[in-house]
Every structure is written in structure tokens, then in C-alpha cells.
Amino acid sequence: MKKLFLITLFIAAAFTSSANHTRGGWMYYRYIGPGSAPNTGRYFITLKIYTECNLNVNQFCPSVNISIFNASDNSLYETVNVSYQDSLNIQNCQQQECHPCISPIPSICYKISTYEFTRDLPITSFGYVISYQRCCRIANIINMAPGSVSVGDTWTVNIPGNALTPFAPHNSSALFPQNDTAIICKDNYFSYSFGAFDLNNDSLVYEFAPAFTGPSAGGGANCSNAASPPPYNSINYIAPFSGSSPLGSSVTINAVTGLVSGIAPGTPGTYVLTVVCSEYIRGTGTKKAEVRKSLHIQVADCSLTQANLDPVYFSCDDSTMTFSNNSPGGNIQTYYWEFGDPSTGANNISSSTNPTHTYSDTGVFILKLVVNRNLPCSDSTTSLVKVYPIFAPDFTVAGQCKNTPIQFTDVSTTTIGVVDYWHWNFGDAGSASNISFIQNPTHTYAASANYDVQFIVANSKGCKDTVYKTVIIADKPALEVTNDTLICYIDTLQLNAIGTGTFIWSPNYNIDNTAAQSPLVSPDVPTKYYVTLTDPYGCVGSDSVFVDVKLLVTLQAGNDSTICKTDAVVLQLNSDALHHLWTPPGTLNDPTLKNPTATPTGTLTYQVVGNIGKCTASDDITLKVVPYPTANAGTDTAICVGTSAQLNASGGTNYSWSPAAFLTAANIANPIAVNPTANVKYIVTVRDTLGCPKTAKDTVIVLVTKINADAGPRDTTVVIDQPLLLRASGGTNYLWSPAQWLNNIGTASPVALPQSNIEYIVKVSNAAGCFAYDSILVKVFKLDAGFYVPTAFSPNGDGRNDLFRPVLLGMKGLDLFKVFNRWGQMLYSSTDFESGWDGKFGGREQASATYIWYAEGTDYKNNKIKKKGYVVLVR
């Protein structure tokens, strides 16, 4: 039989220094003893980086800079340059080495590079965080958000400090297995173990966690870069995936064993998966450290024929069990089951897909499954079946204090055989009596703490199991007593103590029974009563109750007051009574509170009665309810820039305006906003003299309009008889002057046909009457439309006549303008009449000489004009 799990790590194809090539990995360490200096520890630290098999010289790091940070404040302690040690190439799986019925077999090739170094580190309270960062992860990761192709990776691990325990710095991190190859076919069941080994025998807990980002391309991608300090950011996942569900909801991790299993996603491709193994100090539940391993898993588009069972099956209720193949996919044609129970005869074998079998006895049986037996693509596996019908191990604990015997009692039950084996570990490693093999032992703990008790129990049929419980040992027994209280001098009070054992009360003053758990007392002066509890195991504890004795009740409801309508107010009662009752209750949130919240709708008098036992007192308070002032700031108004606005507020007797900018006064009802330069939102706060101490507010907006008149883009030129379309903007109404040669003086875009130079002025206004002016100068050339080109130019950089270009009159634009030398070589070409030739060609100045030019364009009448001539370049 061949057991297969393949997690293929995706192979990228780029080979540049910033190309995507990292595949995850992990960092771990081992404590190897004290350092050379006092109060130091020596650690052997290992970094394993998973990358592509084939790396170019820039992607491979002959050495890396690993950073060590102080965990107390994440400050950098030091950066260590660590040389490359060795590497391991995981090559393609061959057909004979893999499952014979996976088609097609995915390609596997990745490199594990190892960097190791030894370091002496001072022992500190909080320890260290060790980190290395590198760019970039492989591309096209399915469960990462788009745009994350250049995200780097962070390898990190922490060394604990002695704030946890004095021996916490002696920790060696948990070691993940090196089984990083397995095949995962889409939509198929798979399992893969992250189960780690811990040298310190810590309790290990596993969970999925988000992968960390690192530097992106061009931002710390080089081998020499040091890591940034923690904490580290997580990569962005794409729904439905996340750091806690990296392969979807159908794939889970066993928190106890580290086994990842489930149905693979249906989309082939690469997925990033990170597992964190947390180390807990055994017996305390305190987390000491964690180690994280990140893999880039490839789900292949393949078909898998596989026999797959759970490692162990248990039967604790009865002897009948139903089985099924965990991998039902692939080309499975037949099933063959052997239940390992030959005494059942023919029933020991089944060809059913999901068979049910009743075992003949208790014990451990070997279950075997063969799919496609004696056919192509056959596979088989075995598993253990443990049949313990109604074997239920358990124990109870009696006792609770240190230095007293704690009774452990076996309450295990079994319906077959008898319980005949007991092995107790009381979790008290420093005690000589920590281990016991009797059924119902006692154990005395010397210190108060939480202890993890292990109880191994077996019966005469060979059934065996282990029970774990945490026993809490205290300094004294659990004891609760009545809270401190007060009574009236004519009353009797019952005290109460909660606990297990015998009770003694003192002093023996006006108490009916000093040995009672709940005695009656009737002191006539303030008295503190003490109670001592002795539990059945000799553990002693004590507590006290102070009983204050009052001759009368003092109670004052306070002065009458005025509140605003709809407001709530807390009634501030000054009273030493134990109980209170307010009337009328209808507008109170709770009439039995000492200080209830009142929300009266009109003026109302409340009465309160307070009592201490049989002693009572009463008082009342009247709340006068008045309405809020009504604030009205007036209506919003619009003005032109340079003018003022009258504000008018009402609703009260006192007014305050904010902001005070541009106002003639800020404390009157009707100030004037003088020449505001922009829109202003004024808030008026109104008070009145009716008694409501609160204010009301309202808002008014002064809109300031400024006209920005624009007669058009700029002054312009035309030729005689060329129409000119004017374009004004900035308002809603337009008036042009003079009217000479205009077709319409009341529009934004009239047409002008000027016969000589003229300046047009436009008045722009809006509906509010705001206005402004602008003008445009039109120069009229009494020439035909065409190109007007100078006969010489001097490109000497003096700012005059440096460019050779045509002047366009009456033209819609320039279609072509070229310059040639006398040999016909074209030196310049453009359609932009504003650019012009600077007398250079290929960056070199041309000699003084005569040059030929040629131009084409379209005039305002749509006539095509072509023209050529000569120009002299003068230097």
C-alpha cells in the first residue's frame, strides 16, 4: 500500500532579481545552554527558505541579514549576517514513485535553502523576536487579492523571556516535520500533517493564520536588507478565503494533532497556507512561544483513486460501526472491506460502499480497505478500530486548599470486565508523592496554583484511556458572606455564609447561634461580625460582615428646580436608606432607584420614601417644566459681491451670532453682514428668560455672487470679410458694445464682420443683478487669407527672430509646414504653426544659407492653400 499526500509548490518562470520566486518556509531555534557571559543563553537559530529550483544569481542569497528585536518594545537589538549552509532540491515525482492512478501527475520542483547561526543573547523579561524579510512570492496565487503579485514574505519566530517563568528562556521552538511533498487533486479528499515535536514537552496547539507580507519589488528586495520591526501586516485574501480558512471552509486543521484535512478547492492553482504552532507551558495554560510555517500549495487538475481512512476509529457506545472511504472520488469501481473480526465469519468481509459491522467483542481490530481489488488503479490502507462499549473513565476531586489532603476518587464505569488499573499523575512535579497507582488516593499540594492532573485507567478486557483535569488549589476554602449592610436599631438581620464545613461567628453579641451557617443578629450599636470556616479537610478561612446601626433615616430630595421640556434629569437624592420608593412612578425609569431619571411632560412634584428596616423618612421635590426657546435665523439671502445683507433673528431675548466676521454686531437680533467676500453660514444661538437654561440654534446662509466676465479666449486677428464668432461666458445675460458689424448684441456668441480694427466690450450679468465687464481686441488685416512667412531669421538665442514659422491670417489651421536644404533633404516638419524651426537638424546647428520652405492649410472659406518660398538663415 502507498499512502500519498502531495502539496506541489508552484514553479514561477521569471529570473530577475525582483521576480516572484519565494514559496514560504519557516524559522526555528534550539536552546543549547548558558552563554559565555553571565545571565545569557546560547541559541542555535535556523532559517529555511523555500524558493524556485532554478534561481539566477540575483535571486539566490549567499548570505542574509537576520534581525533580532527586543520583544518589550520591538526595538532592534542587532542584525546578524548569516551565510548560506546548504540546500535541498525536491524534484519531479516519477510515475513509479507516485500513486499509479493520478492523471496527470503534477510537476514538483522547489529548493529549500538553509541558513544557520549560533548567538548568545542576554536573558530579558520579554525575550526576542527574530525576523527575516525578502521579496517576492510566486505569482498568480489563487487566494490572494489581485494586485498582490509583488508581495514579499516574512519569516519570524519568538524567544520568550523570564517574565513567564525563570526557565522560559531555555525554550526550544517546536519542530515541524520535513514532509513537504504531497499531491492534492481538486475536489478530492486529502490530509497533510503539520504535527510538530517539542523538546520541552510543552502543550502544542495548531491553527491556520494569515500569512505575513514582506518588502515589495524595489523596496527591500535585496539580500542585504534588514527586516522591519514587528508587528507585521497580513496579506490581502480574496473571498471566500482568509487566513483562518486558506483553502475554504471544507478544509480544517486539528488543533491537537496539526492534521490538515478535507476536500480540496475546485479551482486548480497555487494557494498560500500558514500554520501557527503555539507552545503552552504544561500545567498552567500560559502561552510561551509560537512557530509559524508557510507553504504555497498547488491544487492540481488531476483525478485520484485512493483508499483513505481515519487513523483510529472508536466505539464507546456499542459494538456497531459504519465505515466509509474518505476519498470517494476518482475511478473507484469496487470496494473490499476486512473488519479484522474473523469470529464473525462471512460478516467479516463486505463489498459495500459504506458497510456496517457489529464487532463480536471488545478490543482493538485492524480495519482494511482495498479499492479496485485485482483491477487497475488499486489502492489499499489500514486503520485501527478500538471497541470499548460503555467504558467511561472519570474521577472526582474533593478538597481545595494547599497543605491539606485532596481526595481523588475513581468514578470510572465499564459494562465489560472490571476496572483494575489506575495511574495518577497529580501534576505536582516537585513532590515525591506525585505518582500513585491506587484507586482512590489523596495528595497534598504545598502551593496554591492550577495543576494538570492525568489519570490513566484500564479494565480487565484491555480497554485503556486517559482523563485530564485541571485542579485549582487555593490558599483558603471558598467562602462568601453577606455584604456589609445597615439596619435600624429595632430590627433583626439574618447573616449568611456560603461554603462547605463548620462555621464559628464572633463576637457573641446579640447573635442567636455562633455555630450556625446563617445566624440572626440584632445589634444596637455598629458591629463587625467575623466568621471562620473549617472545611472537612482541615482548610481554614475567614471573612467578616460590618453591620451599621442607625437610629433614624436621613433623606433629602434636594431643592426644587426648573428643567427644559422633553429633557431628562437624574434626581439627586441624599439618603442613607437601604430602600427607596418614588411617586408618581409614571415618568421615572425605575421608581425604586435611589437616583432615578425623571422625564416629566409638565410641572410635577415627586415624593420619595426611604427605609432602613422599620425606620422610614420622606421628602419631595418639584420640577417646573418650561419649553425650549424657539430660534429663527431668517431666510437665506443672495447678494452681489461688494454689497451687504440684513440679518433678522427671532424667538428669544438674547442672541449670539457665529462667526462674527463681517457683522456690525454679534449680540443683537438684526446685525448687518457688511460686504462679505464669500458665502457665509451664520449660526444664531437664542436664549430666553422663561427659565429653560438651555439654548436653541438656527442657521442662515448669505450667498455672495461674483461675476467673472470673460469676452473670449484672447485678442485675435482676421482678414477683411472674415466672419468672427465671439464667445463670452460668466453669467446668464450678455450685452455687447459697440453694435458695429455685430449680428446680435444680446447673445453670448454673436458673429462679427469687422472692416477695421475694433475693440468689443461685453457686459455680463445674472438674475440677481450682479454684473462685470470684459473686452476683446480684433485686428483686421486687409489682405487675402493665407501664409505670411518671413524671408530671414537669426537663431542666435537673443529672443528675437529665433524661430522660423509662418504667420496664419484667415486660416483655419496649418496642415503642413516643411523646411528643406538645397539638396532636398527635409530638415523640419510640423503642423503646429506656433512651434517653428530653430535652425537645427539632429541636434546640430545648420550653416548660414538659403533654405526652401513649403506650407499647406485651409482658409476660413475651406479653400486649400499651398505655398512655398525661400528663407535665409543668418548667424
Tab-separated table of C-alpha atoms in Angstrom, residues 169-368:
chain	number	residue	atom	x	y	z
A	169	PRO	CA	14.261	31.492	28.033
A	170	HIS	CA	15.504	27.855	27.989
A	171	ASN	CA	12.802	27.113	25.434
A	172	SER	CA	13.492	25.375	22.135
A	173	SER	CA	10.859	26.059	19.484
A	174	ALA	CA	8.632	23.261	18.241
A	175	LEU	CA	9.926	21.443	15.141
A	176	PHE	CA	7.632	20.958	12.158
A	177	PRO	CA	8.099	17.774	10.087
A	178	GLN	CA	10.061	17.991	6.829
A	179	ASN	CA	7.345	16.231	4.773
A	180	ASP	CA	6.656	18.998	2.286
A	181	THR	CA	5.575	16.984	-0.763
A	182	ALA	CA	2.080	15.665	-1.379
A	183	ILE	CA	-0.449	15.632	-4.225
A	184	ILE	CA	-3.748	17.478	-3.866
A	185	CYS	CA	-6.289	16.936	-6.616
A	186	LYS	CA	-9.111	19.449	-6.934
A	187	ASP	CA	-12.422	18.454	-5.283
A	188	ASN	CA	-10.682	15.391	-3.709
A	189	TYR	CA	-10.164	14.493	-0.059
A	190	PHE	CA	-6.607	14.919	1.257
A	191	SER	CA	-4.772	15.020	4.576
A	192	TYR	CA	-1.389	16.511	5.453
A	193	SER	CA	0.267	16.641	8.878
A	194	PHE	CA	1.841	19.727	10.426
A	195	GLY	CA	2.263	17.792	13.713
A	196	ALA	CA	5.373	19.152	15.445
A	197	PHE	CA	7.821	17.763	18.032
A	198	ASP	CA	8.634	19.801	21.135
A	199	LEU	CA	11.844	19.239	23.124
A	200	ASN	CA	10.355	20.949	26.198
A	201	ASN	CA	7.255	18.727	26.302
A	202	ASP	CA	5.009	21.801	26.031
A	203	SER	CA	1.350	21.529	25.098
A	204	LEU	CA	1.041	22.328	21.372
A	205	VAL	CA	-1.999	23.918	19.733
A	206	TYR	CA	-2.303	24.371	15.949
A	207	GLU	CA	-4.310	26.848	13.905
A	208	PHE	CA	-4.417	28.454	10.474
A	209	ALA	CA	-3.164	32.046	10.484
A	210	PRO	CA	-2.773	34.875	7.924
A	211	ALA	CA	0.489	34.915	6.008
A	212	PHE	CA	2.724	37.938	6.615
A	213	THR	CA	3.744	40.402	3.927
A	214	GLY	CA	7.318	41.459	3.306
A	215	PRO	CA	9.077	44.040	1.136
A	216	SER	CA	7.749	44.513	-2.400
A	217	ALA	CA	9.833	44.677	-5.570
A	218	GLY	CA	12.269	47.565	-5.363
A	219	GLY	CA	11.519	48.087	-1.667
A	220	GLY	CA	13.825	45.902	0.334
A	221	ALA	CA	14.110	43.028	-2.122
A	222	ASN	CA	17.903	42.699	-1.838
A	223	CYS	CA	19.647	40.063	0.286
A	224	SER	CA	21.401	42.756	2.344
A	225	ASN	CA	18.245	44.437	3.598
A	226	ALA	CA	17.396	44.076	7.302
A	227	ALA	CA	13.861	43.239	8.433
A	228	SER	CA	11.458	45.928	9.558
A	229	PRO	CA	10.392	45.713	13.242
A	230	PRO	CA	7.242	43.824	14.293
A	231	PRO	CA	4.279	43.710	14.312
A	232	TYR	CA	3.870	42.523	10.710
A	233	ASN	CA	0.967	43.051	8.323
A	234	SER	CA	-1.063	40.224	6.804
A	235	ILE	CA	-1.505	39.646	3.083
A	236	ASN	CA	-4.846	40.502	1.498
A	237	TYR	CA	-7.003	37.437	0.872
A	238	ILE	CA	-9.822	37.186	-1.655
A	239	ALA	CA	-13.239	35.863	-0.577
A	240	PRO	CA	-14.182	33.186	0.336
A	241	PHE	CA	-10.623	32.567	1.520
A	242	SER	CA	-8.951	34.062	4.594
A	243	GLY	CA	-6.002	33.490	6.866
A	244	SER	CA	-8.146	31.226	9.093
A	245	SER	CA	-9.668	29.449	6.078
A	246	PRO	CA	-6.923	29.467	3.418
A	247	LEU	CA	-8.345	26.552	1.386
A	248	GLY	CA	-12.016	27.263	2.001
A	249	SER	CA	-14.494	26.027	4.587
A	250	SER	CA	-14.121	22.368	3.547
A	251	VAL	CA	-10.501	22.175	4.762
A	252	THR	CA	-9.774	22.327	8.515
A	253	ILE	CA	-6.861	21.814	10.889
A	254	ASN	CA	-6.966	19.653	14.016
A	255	ALA	CA	-5.915	21.919	16.884
A	256	VAL	CA	-4.468	18.986	18.844
A	257	THR	CA	-2.664	16.959	16.159
A	258	GLY	CA	-1.916	19.575	13.473
A	259	LEU	CA	-3.530	17.389	10.776
A	260	VAL	CA	-4.861	19.428	7.834
A	261	SER	CA	-7.620	17.550	6.030
A	262	GLY	CA	-10.773	17.978	3.973
A	263	ILE	CA	-11.976	18.441	0.406
A	264	ALA	CA	-9.579	20.453	-1.749
A	265	PRO	CA	-10.843	23.593	-3.569
A	266	GLY	CA	-12.333	23.123	-7.029
A	267	THR	CA	-10.142	25.735	-8.748
A	268	PRO	CA	-6.658	24.476	-9.707
A	269	GLY	CA	-3.708	26.694	-8.899
A	270	THR	CA	-1.474	27.866	-6.064
A	271	TYR	CA	-2.740	28.766	-2.569
A	272	VAL	CA	-0.785	30.282	0.319
A	273	LEU	CA	-1.293	28.453	3.653
A	274	THR	CA	0.245	29.326	7.036
A	275	VAL	CA	0.056	27.207	10.208
A	276	VAL	CA	0.977	28.569	13.652
A	277	CYS	CA	2.009	26.095	16.357
A	278	SER	CA	1.579	27.707	19.800
A	279	GLU	CA	3.564	26.357	22.753
A	280	TYR	CA	1.781	26.398	26.146
A	281	ILE	CA	3.525	25.763	29.451
A	282	ARG	CA	2.107	22.437	30.528
A	283	GLY	CA	0.034	22.695	33.683
A	284	THR	CA	-0.550	26.455	33.524
A	285	GLY	CA	-2.300	27.195	30.227
A	286	THR	CA	0.166	30.062	29.678
A	287	LYS	CA	1.289	30.634	26.081
A	288	LYS	CA	5.094	30.661	25.923
A	289	ALA	CA	6.007	30.996	22.253
A	290	GLU	CA	4.916	30.151	18.725
A	291	VAL	CA	6.484	28.977	15.486
A	292	ARG	CA	4.878	29.522	12.069
A	293	LYS	CA	5.346	27.672	8.806
A	294	SER	CA	4.114	28.969	5.454
A	295	LEU	CA	3.668	26.878	2.297
A	296	HIS	CA	2.486	27.699	-1.217
A	297	ILE	CA	0.249	24.752	-2.052
A	298	GLN	CA	-0.728	23.771	-5.574
A	299	VAL	CA	-4.105	22.190	-6.138
A	300	ALA	CA	-3.736	20.146	-9.306
A	301	ASP	CA	-6.259	19.475	-12.050
A	302	CYS	CA	-5.961	15.715	-11.593
A	303	SER	CA	-8.005	12.657	-10.746
A	304	LEU	CA	-7.072	10.482	-7.736
A	305	THR	CA	-8.051	6.901	-6.995
A	306	GLN	CA	-7.307	6.415	-3.302
A	307	ALA	CA	-8.202	4.380	-0.215
A	308	ASN	CA	-8.230	6.752	2.752
A	309	LEU	CA	-9.350	6.090	6.354
A	310	ASP	CA	-9.089	7.899	9.674
A	311	PRO	CA	-6.017	6.814	11.708
A	312	VAL	CA	-8.200	5.393	14.526
A	313	TYR	CA	-11.911	4.663	14.954
A	314	PHE	CA	-13.516	4.412	18.390
A	315	SER	CA	-16.690	2.647	19.500
A	316	CYS	CA	-17.686	3.721	23.001
A	317	ASP	CA	-21.484	3.423	22.954
A	318	ASP	CA	-21.977	-0.039	21.394
A	319	SER	CA	-20.173	-2.513	19.154
A	320	THR	CA	-21.715	-1.471	15.811
A	321	MET	CA	-19.884	0.913	13.490
A	322	THR	CA	-20.370	2.233	9.915
A	323	PHE	CA	-17.334	2.994	7.721
A	324	SER	CA	-16.738	4.938	4.509
A	325	ASN	CA	-13.806	5.882	2.287
A	326	ASN	CA	-12.597	9.444	2.954
A	327	SER	CA	-11.650	9.761	-0.752
A	328	PRO	CA	-14.699	8.601	-2.747
A	329	GLY	CA	-13.591	10.390	-5.950
A	330	GLY	CA	-11.563	9.068	-8.849
A	331	ASN	CA	-12.255	5.924	-10.847
A	332	ILE	CA	-13.297	3.608	-7.965
A	333	GLN	CA	-15.174	0.590	-9.313
A	334	THR	CA	-15.156	-1.847	-6.359
A	335	TYR	CA	-14.719	-1.837	-2.570
A	336	TYR	CA	-13.300	-4.640	-0.441
A	337	TRP	CA	-13.503	-4.345	3.363
A	338	GLU	CA	-11.982	-6.599	6.053
A	339	PHE	CA	-13.129	-5.685	9.576
A	340	GLY	CA	-10.404	-7.649	11.414
A	341	ASP	CA	-13.076	-9.687	13.225
A	342	PRO	CA	-12.730	-13.278	11.848
A	343	SER	CA	-15.002	-14.748	14.523
A	344	THR	CA	-17.961	-13.144	12.708
A	345	GLY	CA	-17.394	-15.460	9.713
A	346	ALA	CA	-18.700	-14.225	6.386
A	347	ASN	CA	-19.737	-10.922	8.004
A	348	ASN	CA	-16.033	-10.056	8.408
A	349	ILE	CA	-15.916	-9.084	4.706
A	350	SER	CA	-18.047	-6.566	2.769
A	351	SER	CA	-18.141	-5.119	-0.734
A	352	SER	CA	-20.484	-2.270	0.214
A	353	THR	CA	-19.533	1.358	-0.335
A	354	ASN	CA	-20.493	2.271	3.268
A	355	PRO	CA	-20.616	-1.007	5.260
A	356	THR	CA	-21.855	-1.514	8.834
A	357	HIS	CA	-20.279	-4.126	11.115
A	358	THR	CA	-21.079	-5.327	14.655
A	359	TYR	CA	-17.943	-6.474	16.467
A	360	SER	CA	-18.050	-9.706	18.431
A	361	ASP	CA	-16.043	-8.480	21.447
A	362	THR	CA	-14.182	-5.543	22.919
A	363	GLY	CA	-10.607	-4.820	21.924
A	364	VAL	CA	-8.556	-3.392	19.059
A	365	PHE	CA	-9.256	-4.571	15.490
A	366	ILE	CA	-7.395	-3.893	12.237
A	367	LEU	CA	-9.698	-2.482	9.548
A	368	LYS	CA	-8.555	-2.879	5.923
